[in-house]
PDB file of C-alpha atoms in Angstrom:
ATOM      1  CA  MET A 981      16.976  43.410 -41.454  1.00 41.00           C
ATOM      2  CA  PRO A 982      19.890  43.861 -39.014  1.00 45.00           C
ATOM      3  CA  PRO A 983      20.998  47.400 -38.210  1.00 45.00           C
ATOM      4  CA  VAL A 984      23.828  48.944 -40.187  1.00 44.00           C
ATOM      5  CA  TRP A 985      26.744  50.446 -38.269  1.00 45.00           C
ATOM      6  CA  SER A 986      30.185  51.711 -39.078  1.00 46.00           C
ATOM      7  CA  ARG A 987      33.708  51.053 -37.884  1.00 50.00           C
ATOM      8  CA  ARG A 988      34.058  54.827 -37.464  1.00 47.00           C
ATOM      9  CA  GLU A 989      31.357  54.714 -34.769  1.00 51.00           C
ATOM     10  CA  ALA A 990      33.377  52.122 -32.859  1.00 50.00           C
ATOM     11  CA  THR A 991      36.558  54.182 -33.094  1.00 51.00           C
ATOM     12  CA  VAL A 992      34.792  57.284 -31.798  1.00 51.00           C
ATOM     13  CA  ASN A 993      33.543  55.278 -28.800  1.00 62.00           C
ATOM     14  CA  ASN A 994      37.066  53.899 -28.139  1.00 74.00           C
ATOM     15  CA  MET A 995      35.873  50.375 -28.810  1.00 78.00           C
ATOM     16  CA  ASN A 996      37.550  47.724 -30.889  1.00 88.00           C
ATOM     17  CA  PRO A 997      35.412  47.575 -34.072  1.00 92.00           C
ATOM     18  CA  TYR A 998      34.994  43.825 -33.650  1.00 94.00           C
ATOM     19  CA  GLU A 999      33.683  44.430 -30.136  1.00 94.00           C
ATOM     20  CA  THR A1000      30.997  46.692 -31.577  1.00 94.00           C
ATOM     21  CA  ASP A1001      30.175  44.190 -34.319  1.00 94.00           C
ATOM     22  CA  ALA A1002      29.752  41.377 -31.784  1.00 92.00           C
ATOM     23  CA  GLN A1003      27.617  43.492 -29.485  1.00 92.00           C
ATOM     24  CA  ARG A1004      25.300  44.547 -32.301  1.00 94.00           C
ATOM     25  CA  HIS A1005      25.013  40.962 -33.542  1.00 92.00           C
ATOM     26  CA  TRP A1006      24.079  39.733 -30.057  1.00 90.00           C
ATOM     27  CA  GLU A1007      21.580  42.594 -29.600  1.00 92.00           C
ATOM     28  CA  THR A1008      19.908  41.575 -32.850  1.00 92.00           C
ATOM     29  CA  TYR A1009      20.030  37.774 -32.676  1.00 87.00           C
ATOM     30  CA  PHE A1010      20.673  36.800 -29.037  1.00 84.00           C
ATOM     31  CA  PRO A1011      18.817  39.325 -26.834  1.00 87.00           C
ATOM     32  CA  VAL A1012      17.937  36.749 -24.157  1.00 84.00           C
ATOM     33  CA  ALA A1013      21.521  35.480 -23.905  1.00 81.00           C
ATOM     34  CA  LEU A1014      22.780  39.069 -23.872  1.00 86.00           C
ATOM     35  CA  ALA A1015      20.519  39.871 -20.923  1.00 88.00           C
ATOM     36  CA  ALA A1016      22.139  37.004 -19.011  1.00 84.00           C
ATOM     37  CA  VAL A1017      25.695  38.311 -19.516  1.00 85.00           C
ATOM     38  CA  THR A1018      26.790  39.767 -16.170  1.00 88.00           C
ATOM     39  CA  ASP A1019      29.430  42.166 -17.539  1.00 89.00           C
ATOM     40  CA  PRO A1020      28.644  42.991 -21.192  1.00 90.00           C
ATOM     41  CA  PRO A1021      31.477  45.532 -21.686  1.00 91.00           C
ATOM     42  CA  SER A1022      34.099  43.002 -20.554  1.00 89.00           C
ATOM     43  CA  HIS A1023      32.431  40.198 -22.478  1.00 87.00           C
ATOM     44  CA  PHE A1024      32.450  42.092 -25.768  1.00 91.00           C
ATOM     45  CA  ARG A1025      35.904  43.568 -25.144  1.00 92.00           C
ATOM     46  CA  GLU A1026      37.226  40.009 -24.780  1.00 89.00           C
ATOM     47  CA  ILE A1027      35.512  38.935 -27.992  1.00 89.00           C
ATOM     48  CA  GLY A1028      36.831  41.988 -29.843  1.00 92.00           C
ATOM     49  CA  GLU A1029      40.406  41.575 -28.625  1.00 91.00           C
ATOM     50  CA  LEU A1030      40.437  37.858 -29.342  1.00 90.00           C
ATOM     51  CA  THR A1031      38.995  38.476 -32.802  1.00 92.00           C
ATOM     52  CA  GLU A1032      41.705  41.034 -33.606  1.00 93.00           C
ATOM     53  CA  GLN A1033      44.456  38.751 -32.300  1.00 92.00           C
ATOM     54  CA  THR A1034      43.108  35.761 -34.213  1.00 92.00           C
ATOM     55  CA  ILE A1035      42.869  37.802 -37.421  1.00 94.00           C
ATOM     56  CA  ARG A1036      46.486  38.906 -37.021  1.00 94.00           C
ATOM     57  CA  LEU A1037      47.699  35.342 -36.460  1.00 93.00           C
ATOM     58  CA  ARG A1038      45.632  33.952 -39.341  1.00 94.00           C
ATOM     59  CA  ALA A1039      46.753  36.740 -41.703  1.00 95.00           C
ATOM     60  CA  ASP A1040      50.402  36.042 -40.874  1.00 95.00           C
ATOM     61  CA  THR A1041      49.869  32.371 -41.655  1.00 94.00           C
ATOM     62  CA  LEU A1042      48.039  33.097 -44.914  1.00 95.00           C
ATOM     63  CA  ALA A1043      50.619  35.659 -46.063  1.00 95.00           C
ATOM     64  CA  GLY A1044      53.517  33.303 -45.480  1.00 93.00           C
ATOM     65  CA  GLN A1045      57.106  34.243 -46.227  1.00 94.00           C
ATOM     66  CA  ALA A1046      57.961  36.861 -48.830  1.00 93.00           C
ATOM     67  CA  PRO A1047      59.272  35.292 -52.018  1.00 93.00           C
ATOM     68  CA  VAL A1048      62.773  36.268 -53.087  1.00 94.00           C
ATOM     69  CA  GLY A1049      62.656  39.399 -55.227  1.00 96.00           C
ATOM     70  CA  GLU A1050      59.186  40.454 -54.108  1.00 96.00           C
ATOM     71  CA  THR A1051      58.609  44.178 -54.618  1.00 96.00           C
ATOM     72  CA  PHE A1052      57.052  46.492 -52.055  1.00 96.00           C
ATOM     73  CA  ASP A1053      53.790  46.624 -54.012  1.00 96.00           C
ATOM     74  CA  GLN A1054      53.670  42.838 -54.312  1.00 96.00           C
ATOM     75  CA  ALA A1055      54.279  42.462 -50.576  1.00 96.00           C
ATOM     76  CA  ARG A1056      51.568  44.989 -49.799  1.00 97.00           C
ATOM     77  CA  ALA A1057      49.113  43.156 -52.075  1.00 96.00           C
ATOM     78  CA  ARG A1058      49.998  39.762 -50.547  1.00 97.00           C
ATOM     79  CA  ASN A1059      49.614  41.051 -46.989  1.00 96.00           C
ATOM     80  CA  THR A1060      46.405  42.974 -47.735  1.00 97.00           C
ATOM     81  CA  THR A1061      44.845  39.928 -49.374  1.00 97.00           C
ATOM     82  CA  ALA A1062      45.859  37.738 -46.427  1.00 96.00           C
ATOM     83  CA  ARG A1063      44.423  40.256 -43.936  1.00 96.00           C
ATOM     84  CA  ARG A1064      41.106  40.494 -45.784  1.00 97.00           C
ATOM     85  CA  GLN A1065      40.763  36.731 -46.096  1.00 96.00           C
ATOM     86  CA  ALA A1066      41.652  36.235 -42.423  1.00 95.00           C
ATOM     87  CA  GLU A1067      39.203  38.925 -41.364  1.00 95.00           C
ATOM     88  CA  SER A1068      36.428  37.327 -43.409  1.00 94.00           C
ATOM     89  CA  GLU A1069      37.073  33.858 -41.962  1.00 92.00           C
ATOM     90  CA  VAL A1070      37.416  34.958 -38.351  1.00 91.00           C
ATOM     91  CA  ILE A1071      34.469  37.370 -38.340  1.00 92.00           C
ATOM     92  CA  ARG A1072      32.185  34.682 -39.751  1.00 89.00           C
ATOM     93  CA  ARG A1073      33.324  32.289 -37.058  1.00 86.00           C
ATOM     94  CA  LEU A1074      33.563  34.572 -33.989  1.00 85.00           C
ATOM     95  CA  ILE A1075      31.301  37.550 -34.624  1.00 88.00           C
ATOM     96  CA  LEU A1076      28.533  36.561 -37.033  1.00 87.00           C
ATOM     97  CA  ILE A1077      27.419  33.480 -35.164  1.00 82.00           C
ATOM     98  CA  ASP A1078      24.518  31.669 -36.766  1.00 79.00           C
ATOM     99  CA  PRO A1079      21.349  32.526 -34.818  1.00 76.00           C
ATOM    100  CA  GLU A1080      20.450  28.834 -34.815  1.00 74.00           C
ATOM    101  CA  ASP A1081      23.555  28.139 -32.728  1.00 68.00           C
ATOM    102  CA  THR A1082      23.582  28.950 -29.059  1.00 64.00           C
ATOM    103  CA  PRO A1083      25.998  31.390 -27.386  1.00 59.00           C
ATOM    104  CA  ASP A1084      27.518  28.318 -25.716  1.00 67.00           C
ATOM    105  CA  VAL A1085      29.123  27.613 -29.081  1.00 66.00           C
ATOM    106  CA  LEU A1086      30.830  31.000 -28.854  1.00 62.00           C
ATOM    107  CA  GLU A1087      32.073  30.390 -25.325  1.00 69.00           C
ATOM    108  CA  THR A1088      33.575  27.048 -26.349  1.00 73.00           C
ATOM    109  CA  LEU A1089      35.161  28.605 -29.415  1.00 65.00           C
ATOM    110  CA  LEU A1090      36.562  31.524 -27.403  1.00 65.00           C
ATOM    111  CA  ALA A1091      38.194  29.099 -24.978  1.00 72.00           C
ATOM    112  CA  GLU A1092      39.719  27.095 -27.835  1.00 68.00           C
ATOM    113  CA  LEU A1093      41.024  30.212 -29.577  1.00 65.00           C
ATOM    114  CA  ALA A1094      42.454  31.645 -26.372  1.00 68.00           C
ATOM    115  CA  ASP A1095      44.353  28.387 -25.853  1.00 72.00           C
ATOM    116  CA  ALA A1096      45.586  28.432 -29.459  1.00 64.00           C
ATOM    117  CA  ALA A1097      46.651  32.079 -29.238  1.00 63.00           C
ATOM    118  CA  GLU A1098      48.482  31.395 -25.974  1.00 67.00           C
ATOM    119  CA  GLU A1099      50.251  28.430 -27.539  1.00 65.00           C
ATOM    120  CA  LEU A1100      51.297  30.491 -30.580  1.00 58.00           C
ATOM    121  CA  ALA A1101      52.583  33.308 -28.375  1.00 56.00           C
ATOM    122  CA  SER A1102      54.947  30.998 -26.492  1.00 52.00           C
TER     123      SER A1102
END
């Protein structure tokens, strides 16, 4: 069974929580690939930052525009639901990589997402 960790632990260590999640997942399922990473802190920082950015972009897309007459509580519910759905989708794709896949899949995906994020930012 994989180890259990908390987002609070990541915050205390000044790490993006997604960075911690990715690192723990690799430690558990990809120890050989992890040993080959030349700069693990930078590697996982990049994954964590890209995950957070991708979640934000996806949540914005899912939330869409506020309908006319939407109340504060309705807006909060719409945005919270969008954030949770985006987080679930992105974490499954970027952090919780299937152990049967290789880390090369992650590298390809990271490159694609970085390009997409760059395109959306411009």
